[in-house]
């Protein structure tokens, strides 16, 4: 399959639908699993890694699922295509740079994916638009059950599912919710909120996971503990905290509307202006400006731009997407020029007017 | 936190710092008394010598084990595990169990899995219970029951083997 076929699609996580999608972009759950009889990826030699790939692909050929998972060998993909998959949240930045046999299988909806030979032999992942922890869990639990019939997962009665890193052992489950929190940031409540979250054994990260900083007011909140609690318990605790954050972001948004409507209106208008008239713009700046527009849409300060368009621009302005859309590779500065031109064209087509 | 010797809840926590290296011991009341770390009621005062020996022994076990006890399956050593923070294979969890438990306690505040189990692990549990019942049946000369249990065990063993084919 040519990955370019994915280009016109938004991918599950940017669909912009689902519960609480005014604040929550997506819900993701991943399960870390390893084959019991082969060394973990960090100690496996190339033939052993190839054996993992072969066995996972065999299992995928036999397993019965309500969707098809197509396997992509990363060794056959260009660095640009690998980056493209990272931007679509289908693989991690770590897998993109992995040496040796590895790959990813995913469904046409880009909702279910399995990374092979990441830090663990298998990283199952389910993405859902909006706030959907329970649905995502049901889906991934079924996938895990189905694969388990063909693959001997490493499991220990005391330690649970065994993983390369002791921070994942037990359930191997990491559930993360991606939130757009511009109002908490503007009202200077964000830092305090995030500090409190870290105290209760949850992790806050930026858009692209570990070691990434928050861009465009996007935050991923996930569970830290994987051992000693059931999957349901982990999800319940995360859900409770997310509800509290949802409430405070909504309150902060109301406060902005009541106390500084004019200022916000001005910010949105300027953001749209900059997006539509810049001749050179970085991906980071684009994300910051789109964050302002996204908030503007939800505060009803701008009316004829749907959230899906913001999501589209958001993904299309990422480096690999932009280069694939334009059909050729570009270096940093060329990219910034091309991005500005692309945004200008797209916004002209929309002709946004402020309400 | 559990006692390092018997897994009862630890009530006594000892920490020493030697040349910037922190070492910890966690014991329950009984194990601490057995090792003469606590004054027996009405008895001798705190035995400092025993305490020091115990801490040093723990250190020696850890460091000595690092050289000698690399994992026979993947070659991972405790030294490298400490540096890389990654285990090399499933067997490492058994190989380095005593060193891992305090680490898991720190990361997760738990050392016992409470989530989902693969179906084979559930069956493994059942099999173990059946084998125990079989032993008991034989011991009490209830051969009719023993025969039934034996047949069920055989059937389950066949099922388990068939799972991954």
Short mmCIF file of C-alpha atoms in Angstrom, two decimals:
data_model
loop_
_atom_site.label_atom_id
_atom_site.label_comp_id
_atom_site.label_asym_id
_atom_site.label_seq_id
_atom_site.Cartn_x
_atom_site.Cartn_y
_atom_site.Cartn_z
CA UNK A 1 0.00 0.00 0.00
CA UNK A 2 1.26 3.46 -0.86
CA UNK A 3 1.14 5.64 2.22
CA UNK A 4 0.15 8.61 0.06
CA UNK A 5 -3.34 7.11 0.00
CA UNK A 6 -3.65 8.24 3.65
CA UNK A 7 -2.95 11.88 2.79
CA UNK A 8 -6.54 13.09 2.20
CA UNK A 9 -7.73 11.42 5.44
CA UNK A 10 -7.59 12.94 8.88
CA UNK A 11 -6.86 9.81 10.86
CA UNK A 12 -8.88 8.77 13.90
CA UNK A 13 -7.20 11.11 16.38
CA UNK A 14 -7.94 14.28 14.40
CA UNK A 15 -11.46 13.42 13.32
CA UNK A 16 -12.66 16.07 15.78
CA UNK A 17 -15.70 14.09 16.94
CA UNK A 18 -16.54 12.05 19.99
CA UNK A 19 -17.46 12.99 23.57
CA UNK A 20 -16.03 16.27 24.93
CA UNK A 21 -14.29 17.00 21.63
CA UNK A 22 -14.37 20.75 22.40
CA UNK A 23 -11.40 20.04 24.69
CA UNK A 24 -10.34 16.44 24.15
CA UNK A 25 -8.82 15.61 20.80
CA UNK A 26 -8.25 11.95 21.33
CA UNK A 27 -7.97 9.01 23.68
CA UNK A 28 -5.26 6.44 23.28
CA UNK A 29 -4.56 3.15 25.04
CA UNK A 30 -1.53 1.04 24.44
CA UNK A 31 -0.56 -2.38 25.74
CA UNK A 32 3.06 -3.54 25.88
CA UNK A 33 3.53 -7.25 25.14
CA UNK A 34 6.56 -9.48 24.59
CA UNK A 35 7.05 -12.99 23.29
CA UNK A 36 8.09 -15.21 26.19
CA UNK A 37 10.82 -17.15 24.40
CA UNK A 38 12.83 -14.41 22.69
CA UNK A 39 15.02 -11.68 24.22
CA UNK A 40 13.45 -8.21 24.43
CA UNK A 41 14.19 -5.89 21.52
CA UNK A 42 17.19 -4.23 23.22
CA UNK A 43 18.96 -7.62 23.60
CA UNK A 44 17.72 -9.28 20.41
CA UNK A 45 20.01 -9.75 17.40
CA UNK A 46 18.68 -9.13 13.86
CA UNK A 47 17.63 -12.79 13.26
CA UNK A 48 15.71 -12.77 16.56
CA UNK A 49 14.03 -9.48 15.64
CA UNK A 50 13.15 -10.96 12.26
CA UNK A 51 11.63 -13.96 14.08
CA UNK A 52 9.44 -11.61 16.13
CA UNK A 53 8.25 -9.89 12.95
CA UNK A 54 7.55 -13.24 11.26
CA UNK A 55 5.54 -14.57 14.20
CA UNK A 56 3.51 -11.40 14.59
CA UNK A 57 2.73 -11.39 10.88
CA UNK A 58 1.75 -15.08 11.03
CA UNK A 59 -0.57 -14.31 13.93
CA UNK A 60 -2.07 -11.34 12.06
CA UNK A 61 -2.77 -13.58 9.08
CA UNK A 62 -4.69 -16.05 11.26
CA UNK A 63 -6.43 -13.80 13.74
CA UNK A 64 -10.09 -12.90 13.27
CA UNK A 65 -10.81 -9.24 13.85
CA UNK A 66 -13.60 -6.88 12.72
CA UNK A 67 -10.97 -4.89 10.76
CA UNK A 68 -7.89 -5.71 8.72
CA UNK A 69 -4.43 -4.78 9.93
CA UNK A 70 -1.99 -4.22 7.11
CA UNK A 71 1.69 -4.63 7.98
CA UNK A 72 4.29 -2.09 6.81
CA UNK A 73 7.97 -3.00 6.96
CA UNK A 74 9.74 0.14 8.16
CA UNK A 75 13.01 -0.90 6.47
CA UNK A 76 11.31 -0.40 3.10
CA UNK A 77 10.01 3.08 3.99
CA UNK A 78 11.90 6.31 3.33
CA UNK A 79 12.77 8.58 6.30
CA UNK A 80 10.04 10.91 5.02
CA UNK A 81 7.41 8.14 5.14
CA UNK A 82 8.54 7.15 8.63
CA UNK A 83 8.17 10.74 9.79
CA UNK A 84 4.76 10.82 8.11
CA UNK A 85 3.66 7.86 10.27
CA UNK A 86 5.01 9.59 13.40
CA UNK A 87 2.98 12.71 12.59
CA UNK A 88 -0.12 10.53 12.17
CA UNK A 89 0.55 9.00 15.65
CA UNK A 90 0.83 5.52 14.14
CA UNK A 91 4.43 4.96 15.25
CA UNK A 92 6.65 6.48 17.92
CA UNK A 93 9.65 8.66 17.11
CA UNK A 94 11.75 5.85 18.64
CA UNK A 95 10.47 3.25 16.18
CA UNK A 96 11.02 5.64 13.27
CA UNK A 97 14.76 5.62 13.95
CA UNK A 98 15.04 1.94 14.91
CA UNK A 99 17.76 -0.09 13.20
CA UNK A 100 16.92 -3.64 12.16
CA UNK A 101 13.71 -5.53 11.42
CA UNK A 102 10.67 -3.62 12.67
CA UNK A 103 7.34 -2.37 11.41
CA UNK A 104 3.79 -1.36 12.08
CA UNK A 105 0.40 -2.84 11.23
CA UNK A 106 -2.68 -0.64 11.19
CA UNK A 107 -6.28 -0.58 9.99
CA UNK A 108 -7.68 1.70 7.25
CA UNK A 109 -9.34 3.91 9.91
CA UNK A 110 -5.94 4.42 11.57
CA UNK A 111 -7.62 3.56 14.84
CA UNK A 112 -5.82 0.32 15.69
CA UNK A 113 -2.10 -0.20 15.28
CA UNK A 114 0.60 -2.62 16.37
CA UNK A 115 4.22 -1.54 16.47
CA UNK A 116 6.62 -4.46 16.17
CA UNK A 117 10.09 -4.36 17.77
CA UNK A 118 9.68 -1.04 19.49
CA UNK A 119 11.01 -1.13 23.07
CA UNK A 120 8.76 -4.18 23.49
CA UNK A 121 8.11 -6.81 20.83
CA UNK A 122 4.54 -5.61 20.45
CA UNK A 123 2.96 -2.29 21.28
CA UNK A 124 -0.77 -2.55 20.65
CA UNK A 125 -2.48 0.81 20.32
CA UNK A 126 -6.06 1.94 19.96
CA UNK A 127 -6.89 5.56 19.17
CA UNK A 128 -10.32 7.10 19.53
CA UNK A 129 -11.54 10.56 18.72
CA UNK A 130 -12.71 12.50 21.78
CA UNK A 131 -12.94 11.16 25.35
CA UNK A 132 -13.49 7.41 25.00
CA UNK A 133 -11.46 5.45 27.53
CA UNK A 134 -13.94 2.60 27.94
CA UNK A 135 -14.46 2.08 24.18
CA UNK A 136 -10.72 2.16 23.57
CA UNK A 137 -10.20 -0.38 26.36
CA UNK A 138 -12.86 -2.76 24.99
CA UNK A 139 -11.25 -2.59 21.58
CA UNK A 140 -7.69 -3.17 22.73
CA UNK A 141 -8.70 -5.89 25.18
CA UNK A 142 -10.33 -7.82 22.33
CA UNK A 143 -7.25 -7.36 20.15
CA UNK A 144 -5.03 -8.62 22.98
CA UNK A 145 -7.30 -11.65 23.55
CA UNK A 146 -7.28 -12.46 19.85
CA UNK A 147 -3.49 -12.24 19.50
CA UNK A 148 -2.88 -14.17 22.70
CA UNK A 149 -4.30 -17.30 21.07
CA UNK A 150 -1.40 -17.29 18.60
CA UNK A 151 1.43 -15.61 20.47
CA UNK A 152 2.91 -16.75 23.83
CA UNK A 153 3.05 -13.45 25.72
CA UNK A 154 5.57 -13.22 28.55
CA UNK A 155 3.65 -13.24 31.82
CA UNK A 156 4.60 -13.85 35.45
CA UNK A 157 2.03 -14.50 38.19
CA UNK A 158 3.57 -11.85 40.45
CA UNK A 159 4.80 -9.27 37.93
CA UNK A 160 2.11 -9.61 35.29
CA UNK A 161 2.94 -8.93 31.65
CA UNK A 162 6.72 -8.62 31.41
CA UNK A 163 8.17 -5.59 29.65
CA UNK A 164 11.65 -4.34 28.79
CA UNK A 165 11.24 -1.34 31.08
CA UNK A 166 10.13 -1.90 34.68
CA UNK A 167 7.92 1.21 34.42
CA UNK A 168 5.55 -0.71 32.10
CA UNK A 169 5.40 -4.09 33.82
CA UNK A 170 2.12 -5.51 35.13
CA UNK A 171 -0.76 -4.45 32.93
CA UNK A 172 1.61 -2.97 30.31
CA UNK A 173 -1.15 -0.41 29.92
CA UNK A 174 -0.69 3.26 29.22
CA UNK A 175 -3.86 5.24 28.68
CA UNK A 176 -3.45 8.80 27.54
CA UNK A 177 -5.86 11.56 26.77
CA UNK A 178 -4.88 14.49 24.58
CA UNK A 179 -6.36 17.76 25.75
CA UNK A 180 -6.41 21.25 24.32
CA UNK A 181 -6.04 23.57 27.33
CA UNK A 182 -5.57 27.12 26.05
CA UNK A 183 -7.88 28.82 28.54
CA UNK A 184 -6.21 27.29 31.59
CA UNK A 185 -2.95 28.52 30.13
CA UNK A 186 -4.25 32.05 29.47
CA UNK A 187 -5.73 32.36 32.95
CA UNK A 188 -2.43 31.15 34.43
CA UNK A 189 -3.96 28.15 36.18
CA UNK A 190 -2.29 25.55 34.00
CA UNK A 191 1.01 25.14 35.79
CA UNK A 192 -0.67 24.61 39.14
CA UNK A 193 -3.07 22.08 37.64
CA UNK A 194 -0.30 20.13 35.95
CA UNK A 195 1.82 20.10 39.11
CA UNK A 196 -1.10 18.63 41.02
CA UNK A 197 -1.56 15.95 38.36
CA UNK A 198 2.05 14.82 38.64
CA UNK A 199 1.66 14.44 42.40
CA UNK A 200 -1.06 11.83 41.94
CA UNK A 201 1.05 9.52 39.77
CA UNK A 202 -0.13 10.75 36.40
CA UNK A 203 2.18 12.01 33.68
CA UNK A 204 1.83 15.13 31.55
CA UNK A 205 3.57 15.27 28.19
CA UNK A 206 3.48 17.21 24.95
CA UNK A 207 2.10 16.16 21.58
CA UNK A 208 4.66 13.57 20.56
CA UNK A 209 5.07 11.77 23.85
CA UNK A 210 8.20 11.46 25.90
CA UNK A 211 10.72 14.27 25.74
CA UNK A 212 8.41 16.51 23.71
CA UNK A 213 7.25 19.87 24.99
CA UNK A 214 3.72 21.16 24.77
CA UNK A 215 2.97 22.84 21.46
CA UNK A 216 -0.27 24.59 20.64
CA UNK A 217 -1.59 24.08 24.20
CA UNK A 218 -1.87 20.34 23.61
CA UNK A 219 -1.20 18.09 26.58
CA UNK A 220 -1.25 14.33 26.94
CA UNK A 221 -2.20 13.10 30.38
CA UNK A 222 -1.55 9.46 31.15
CA UNK A 223 -1.23 6.95 33.96
CA UNK A 224 2.23 6.33 35.37
CA UNK A 225 1.56 3.22 37.42
CA UNK A 226 1.09 -0.08 35.58
CA UNK A 227 1.60 -2.58 38.39
CA UNK A 228 -0.64 -3.33 41.36
CA UNK A 229 -3.86 -1.95 39.89
CA UNK A 230 -6.34 -3.54 37.52
CA UNK A 231 -6.86 -2.04 34.09
CA UNK A 232 -10.33 -0.85 35.14
CA UNK A 233 -8.90 0.84 38.22
CA UNK A 234 -6.20 2.64 36.21
CA UNK A 235 -8.77 3.87 33.69
CA UNK A 236 -11.18 4.93 36.44
CA UNK A 237 -8.54 7.02 38.22
CA UNK A 238 -7.48 8.70 34.98
CA UNK A 239 -11.12 9.38 34.02
CA UNK A 240 -11.81 11.10 37.35
CA UNK A 241 -8.89 13.46 36.94
CA UNK A 242 -9.71 14.26 33.31
CA UNK A 243 -13.25 15.23 34.37
CA UNK A 244 -11.84 17.72 36.84
CA UNK A 245 -9.55 19.23 34.20
CA UNK A 246 -12.44 19.42 31.72
CA UNK A 247 -14.48 21.37 34.26
CA UNK A 248 -11.70 23.81 35.01
CA UNK A 249 -10.87 24.40 31.33
CA UNK A 250 -14.57 25.06 30.63
CA UNK A 251 -14.79 27.47 33.56
CA UNK A 252 -11.66 29.25 32.38
CA UNK A 253 -13.17 29.56 28.88
CA UNK A 254 -16.33 31.12 30.34
CA UNK A 255 -14.20 33.53 32.35
CA UNK A 256 -12.36 34.60 29.18
CA UNK A 257 -15.67 35.27 27.45
CA UNK A 258 -17.06 37.27 30.36
CA UNK A 259 -14.01 39.31 31.22
CA UNK A 260 -12.03 39.77 28.03
CA UNK A 261 -14.18 39.01 25.04
CA UNK A 262 -12.68 41.89 23.04
CA UNK A 263 -9.14 40.80 23.77
CA UNK A 264 -9.91 37.24 22.70
CA UNK A 265 -11.69 38.39 19.57
CA UNK A 266 -8.61 40.42 18.72
CA UNK A 267 -6.29 37.46 19.33
CA UNK A 268 -8.30 35.19 17.04
CA UNK A 269 -8.47 37.81 14.30
CA UNK A 270 -4.71 38.38 14.52
CA UNK A 271 -4.01 34.64 14.48
CA UNK A 272 -6.09 34.22 11.34
CA UNK A 273 -4.41 37.26 9.87
CA UNK A 274 -0.94 35.89 10.54
CA UNK A 275 -1.85 32.44 9.19
CA UNK A 276 -3.28 33.98 6.03
CA UNK A 277 -0.61 36.55 5.31
CA UNK A 278 2.75 35.23 6.50
CA UNK A 279 5.35 34.54 3.84
CA UNK A 280 7.46 32.35 6.09
CA UNK A 281 6.15 30.30 9.03
CA UNK A 282 7.44 27.41 11.17
CA UNK A 283 5.38 24.34 12.15
CA UNK A 284 5.59 25.48 15.79
CA UNK A 285 4.19 28.92 15.09
CA UNK A 286 1.47 27.39 12.94
CA UNK A 287 0.43 25.13 15.81
CA UNK A 288 0.38 28.03 18.27
CA UNK A 289 -1.78 30.13 15.94
CA UNK A 290 -4.12 27.24 15.14
CA UNK A 291 -4.53 26.73 18.87
CA UNK A 292 -5.85 30.31 19.14
CA UNK A 293 -8.22 29.72 16.21
CA UNK A 294 -9.42 26.44 17.71
CA UNK A 295 -10.25 28.21 20.97
CA UNK A 296 -11.95 30.98 18.96
CA UNK A 297 -14.20 28.40 17.28
CA UNK A 298 -15.28 26.92 20.59
CA UNK A 299 -15.85 30.36 22.12
CA UNK A 300 -17.96 31.13 19.00
CA UNK A 301 -15.79 34.12 18.14
CA UNK A 302 -15.34 32.84 14.62
CA UNK A 303 -18.10 31.02 12.79
CA UNK A 304 -17.38 29.74 9.35
CA UNK A 305 -14.36 27.57 10.09
CA UNK A 306 -15.19 24.03 11.21
CA UNK A 307 -12.88 22.34 13.73
CA UNK A 308 -12.09 19.69 11.13
CA UNK A 309 -10.44 22.35 8.97
CA UNK A 310 -8.23 23.41 11.88
CA UNK A 311 -7.35 19.76 12.42
CA UNK A 312 -6.61 19.35 8.72
CA UNK A 313 -4.31 22.39 8.65
CA UNK A 314 -2.73 21.19 11.87
CA UNK A 315 -1.65 17.84 10.38
CA UNK A 316 -0.97 19.11 6.85
CA UNK A 317 1.47 21.74 8.12
CA UNK A 318 3.68 19.14 9.83
CA UNK A 319 6.98 18.74 8.00
CA UNK A 320 6.48 15.29 6.44
CA UNK A 321 2.83 15.90 5.48
CA UNK A 322 3.67 19.20 3.82
CA UNK A 323 6.43 17.62 1.75
CA UNK A 324 4.19 14.74 0.67
CA UNK A 325 1.38 17.13 -0.31
CA UNK A 326 3.76 19.24 -2.36
CA UNK A 327 5.36 16.10 -3.80
CA UNK A 328 9.01 16.87 -3.12
CA UNK A 329 11.46 17.20 -0.23
CA UNK A 330 12.25 20.64 1.13
CA UNK A 331 14.85 21.87 3.58
CA UNK A 332 13.93 23.89 6.68
CA UNK A 333 13.69 27.37 5.19
CA UNK A 334 12.03 26.20 1.95
CA UNK A 335 9.53 24.36 4.09
CA UNK A 336 8.65 27.51 6.03
CA UNK A 337 8.05 29.40 2.79
CA UNK A 338 6.00 26.54 1.31
CA UNK A 339 3.98 26.22 4.52
CA UNK A 340 3.11 29.92 4.48
CA UNK A 341 2.01 29.70 0.84
CA UNK A 342 -0.03 26.57 1.54
CA UNK A 343 -1.82 28.22 4.51
CA UNK A 344 -2.52 31.37 2.53
CA UNK A 345 -4.15 29.35 -0.27
CA UNK A 346 -6.22 27.24 2.07
CA UNK A 347 -7.48 30.21 4.10
CA UNK A 348 -8.29 32.17 0.96
CA UNK A 349 -10.49 29.28 -0.16
CA UNK A 350 -12.32 29.43 3.17
CA UNK A 351 -12.64 33.20 3.29
CA UNK A 352 -13.15 33.35 7.08
CA UNK A 353 -15.10 36.21 8.53
CA UNK A 354 -15.25 37.06 12.19
CA UNK A 355 -18.65 36.97 13.77
CA UNK B 1 6.19 -1.88 51.63
CA UNK B 2 7.05 -5.48 52.39
CA UNK B 3 9.75 -6.96 54.60
CA UNK B 4 12.76 -8.00 52.51
CA UNK B 5 12.94 -11.34 54.30
CA UNK B 6 9.40 -12.63 54.76
CA UNK B 7 7.08 -10.30 52.82
CA UNK B 8 5.06 -9.28 55.84
CA UNK B 9 4.46 -5.52 55.97
CA UNK B 10 7.72 -3.79 56.82
CA UNK B 11 7.53 -1.66 59.94
CA UNK B 12 11.23 -0.93 60.38
CA UNK B 13 13.14 1.07 57.82
CA UNK B 14 16.89 1.53 58.02
CA UNK B 15 18.85 3.90 55.83
CA UNK B 16 22.58 4.49 55.80
CA UNK B 17 24.67 6.69 53.57
CA UNK B 18 28.28 5.71 53.01
CA UNK B 19 30.32 7.99 50.73
CA UNK B 20 27.21 9.34 49.13
CA UNK B 21 25.69 5.89 48.45
CA UNK B 22 22.32 5.39 50.03
CA UNK B 23 21.30 1.92 51.18
CA UNK B 24 17.97 0.88 52.52
CA UNK B 25 16.61 -2.07 54.52
CA UNK B 26 12.97 -2.73 55.16
CA UNK B 27 11.98 -5.30 57.76
CA UNK B 28 8.98 -6.47 59.69
CA UNK B 29 9.06 -6.48 63.46
CA UNK B 30 9.69 -10.24 63.77
CA UNK B 31 12.56 -10.42 61.27
CA UNK B 32 14.17 -7.39 62.89
CA UNK B 33 14.01 -9.13 66.29
CA UNK B 34 15.36 -12.40 64.87
CA UNK B 35 18.32 -10.51 63.50
CA UNK B 36 18.76 -8.76 66.87
CA UNK B 37 18.12 -5.34 65.40
CA UNK B 38 15.47 -4.53 67.95
CA UNK B 39 15.90 -4.71 71.66
CA UNK B 40 13.88 -7.68 72.93
CA UNK B 41 11.27 -6.51 75.44
CA UNK B 42 13.23 -5.88 78.59
CA UNK B 43 16.39 -7.24 76.96
CA UNK B 44 19.65 -5.88 75.57
CA UNK B 45 19.78 -2.49 73.84
CA UNK B 46 19.93 -2.06 70.05
CA UNK B 47 22.62 -4.25 68.55
CA UNK B 48 24.62 -1.87 66.37
CA UNK B 49 27.07 -4.50 65.22
CA UNK B 50 24.35 -6.83 63.91
CA UNK B 51 22.71 -3.90 62.18
CA UNK B 52 25.89 -2.91 60.38
CA UNK B 53 26.62 -6.48 59.35
CA UNK B 54 23.17 -6.89 57.92
CA UNK B 55 23.49 -3.74 55.84
CA UNK B 56 26.94 -4.69 54.60
CA UNK B 57 25.76 -8.18 53.76
CA UNK B 58 22.92 -6.72 51.68
CA UNK B 59 25.42 -4.59 49.82
CA UNK B 60 27.77 -7.54 49.26
CA UNK B 61 24.92 -9.70 47.98
CA UNK B 62 23.91 -7.06 45.50
CA UNK B 63 27.37 -6.25 44.23
CA UNK B 64 28.69 -9.80 44.34
CA UNK B 65 25.60 -11.00 42.49
CA UNK B 66 26.21 -8.49 39.77
CA UNK B 67 29.42 -10.14 38.61
CA UNK B 68 28.46 -13.76 38.96
CA UNK B 69 24.82 -13.88 38.10
CA UNK B 70 24.27 -12.72 34.54
CA UNK B 71 21.04 -14.03 33.03
CA UNK B 72 21.72 -17.40 31.37
CA UNK B 73 19.15 -16.65 28.67
CA UNK B 74 20.09 -13.21 27.42
CA UNK B 75 23.37 -12.43 29.17
CA UNK B 76 22.00 -9.35 30.90
CA UNK B 77 23.88 -8.47 34.10
CA UNK B 78 22.61 -6.55 37.09
CA UNK B 79 25.28 -3.91 36.49
CA UNK B 80 24.03 -3.24 32.99
CA UNK B 81 20.42 -3.38 34.13
CA UNK B 82 21.20 -0.59 36.60
CA UNK B 83 22.84 1.55 33.92
CA UNK B 84 20.37 0.96 31.09
CA UNK B 85 17.23 0.60 33.18
CA UNK B 86 16.02 -2.12 30.78
CA UNK B 87 15.61 -5.85 31.23
CA UNK B 88 16.92 -8.15 28.54
CA UNK B 89 14.34 -10.93 28.52
CA UNK B 90 11.41 -12.40 30.44
CA UNK B 91 13.76 -14.60 32.53
CA UNK B 92 15.48 -11.47 33.94
CA UNK B 93 12.43 -10.87 36.11
CA UNK B 94 13.18 -14.14 37.92
CA UNK B 95 16.97 -13.77 37.78
CA UNK B 96 16.94 -10.30 39.34
CA UNK B 97 13.74 -10.67 41.37
CA UNK B 98 15.20 -9.63 44.74
CA UNK B 99 16.79 -6.51 43.26
CA UNK B 100 13.72 -5.65 41.22
CA UNK B 101 11.18 -5.77 44.01
CA UNK B 102 12.39 -2.63 45.83
CA UNK B 103 12.65 -0.86 42.47
CA UNK B 104 9.08 -1.79 41.50
CA UNK B 105 7.93 -0.72 44.94
CA UNK B 106 9.44 2.71 44.29
CA UNK B 107 8.00 3.05 40.77
CA UNK B 108 4.54 1.57 41.28
CA UNK B 109 4.18 1.39 45.08
CA UNK B 110 3.31 -2.25 44.49
CA UNK B 111 4.99 -5.54 43.64
CA UNK B 112 1.97 -7.71 42.82
CA UNK B 113 0.09 -7.66 39.50
CA UNK B 114 -3.68 -7.24 39.86
CA UNK B 115 -4.81 -6.90 36.28
CA UNK B 116 -5.65 -9.11 33.36
CA UNK B 117 -4.02 -12.52 32.92
CA UNK B 118 -3.57 -14.43 29.70
CA UNK B 119 -5.89 -17.42 29.38
CA UNK B 120 -2.97 -19.84 29.67
CA UNK B 121 -2.02 -18.32 33.03
CA UNK B 122 -5.57 -18.79 34.28
CA UNK B 123 -5.43 -22.43 33.13
CA UNK B 124 -1.98 -22.82 34.65
CA UNK B 125 -3.47 -21.80 37.99
CA UNK B 126 -6.32 -24.28 37.62
CA UNK B 127 -3.88 -27.02 36.68
CA UNK B 128 -1.82 -26.40 39.78
CA UNK B 129 -4.92 -26.62 41.94
CA UNK B 130 -5.98 -29.86 40.24
CA UNK B 131 -2.53 -31.37 40.77
CA UNK B 132 -2.72 -30.53 44.47
CA UNK B 133 -6.17 -32.12 44.69
CA UNK B 134 -4.81 -35.19 42.90
CA UNK B 135 -1.98 -35.55 45.44
CA UNK B 136 -4.49 -35.28 48.25
CA UNK B 137 -6.79 -37.84 46.67
CA UNK B 138 -3.89 -40.27 46.33
CA UNK B 139 -2.81 -39.63 49.91
CA UNK B 140 -6.33 -40.39 51.17
CA UNK B 141 -6.57 -43.40 48.82
CA UNK B 142 -9.61 -41.99 47.05
CA UNK B 143 -8.61 -43.58 43.72
CA UNK B 144 -11.92 -42.95 41.99
CA UNK B 145 -11.51 -39.21 42.49
CA UNK B 146 -7.79 -39.43 41.62
CA UNK B 147 -8.58 -41.06 38.29
CA UNK B 148 -11.12 -38.38 37.43
CA UNK B 149 -8.67 -35.64 38.38
CA UNK B 150 -5.90 -37.29 36.36
CA UNK B 151 -8.10 -37.36 33.24
CA UNK B 152 -9.03 -33.70 33.64
CA UNK B 153 -5.39 -32.72 34.09
CA UNK B 154 -4.39 -34.64 30.94
CA UNK B 155 -7.16 -33.01 28.95
CA UNK B 156 -6.16 -29.54 30.17
CA UNK B 157 -2.49 -30.16 29.42
CA UNK B 158 -3.42 -31.14 25.86
CA UNK B 159 -5.51 -27.95 25.53
CA UNK B 160 -2.71 -25.77 26.82
CA UNK B 161 -0.21 -27.31 24.41
CA UNK B 162 -2.61 -26.90 21.53
CA UNK B 163 -3.08 -23.20 22.23
CA UNK B 164 0.02 -21.96 20.45
CA UNK B 165 0.04 -24.33 17.52
#
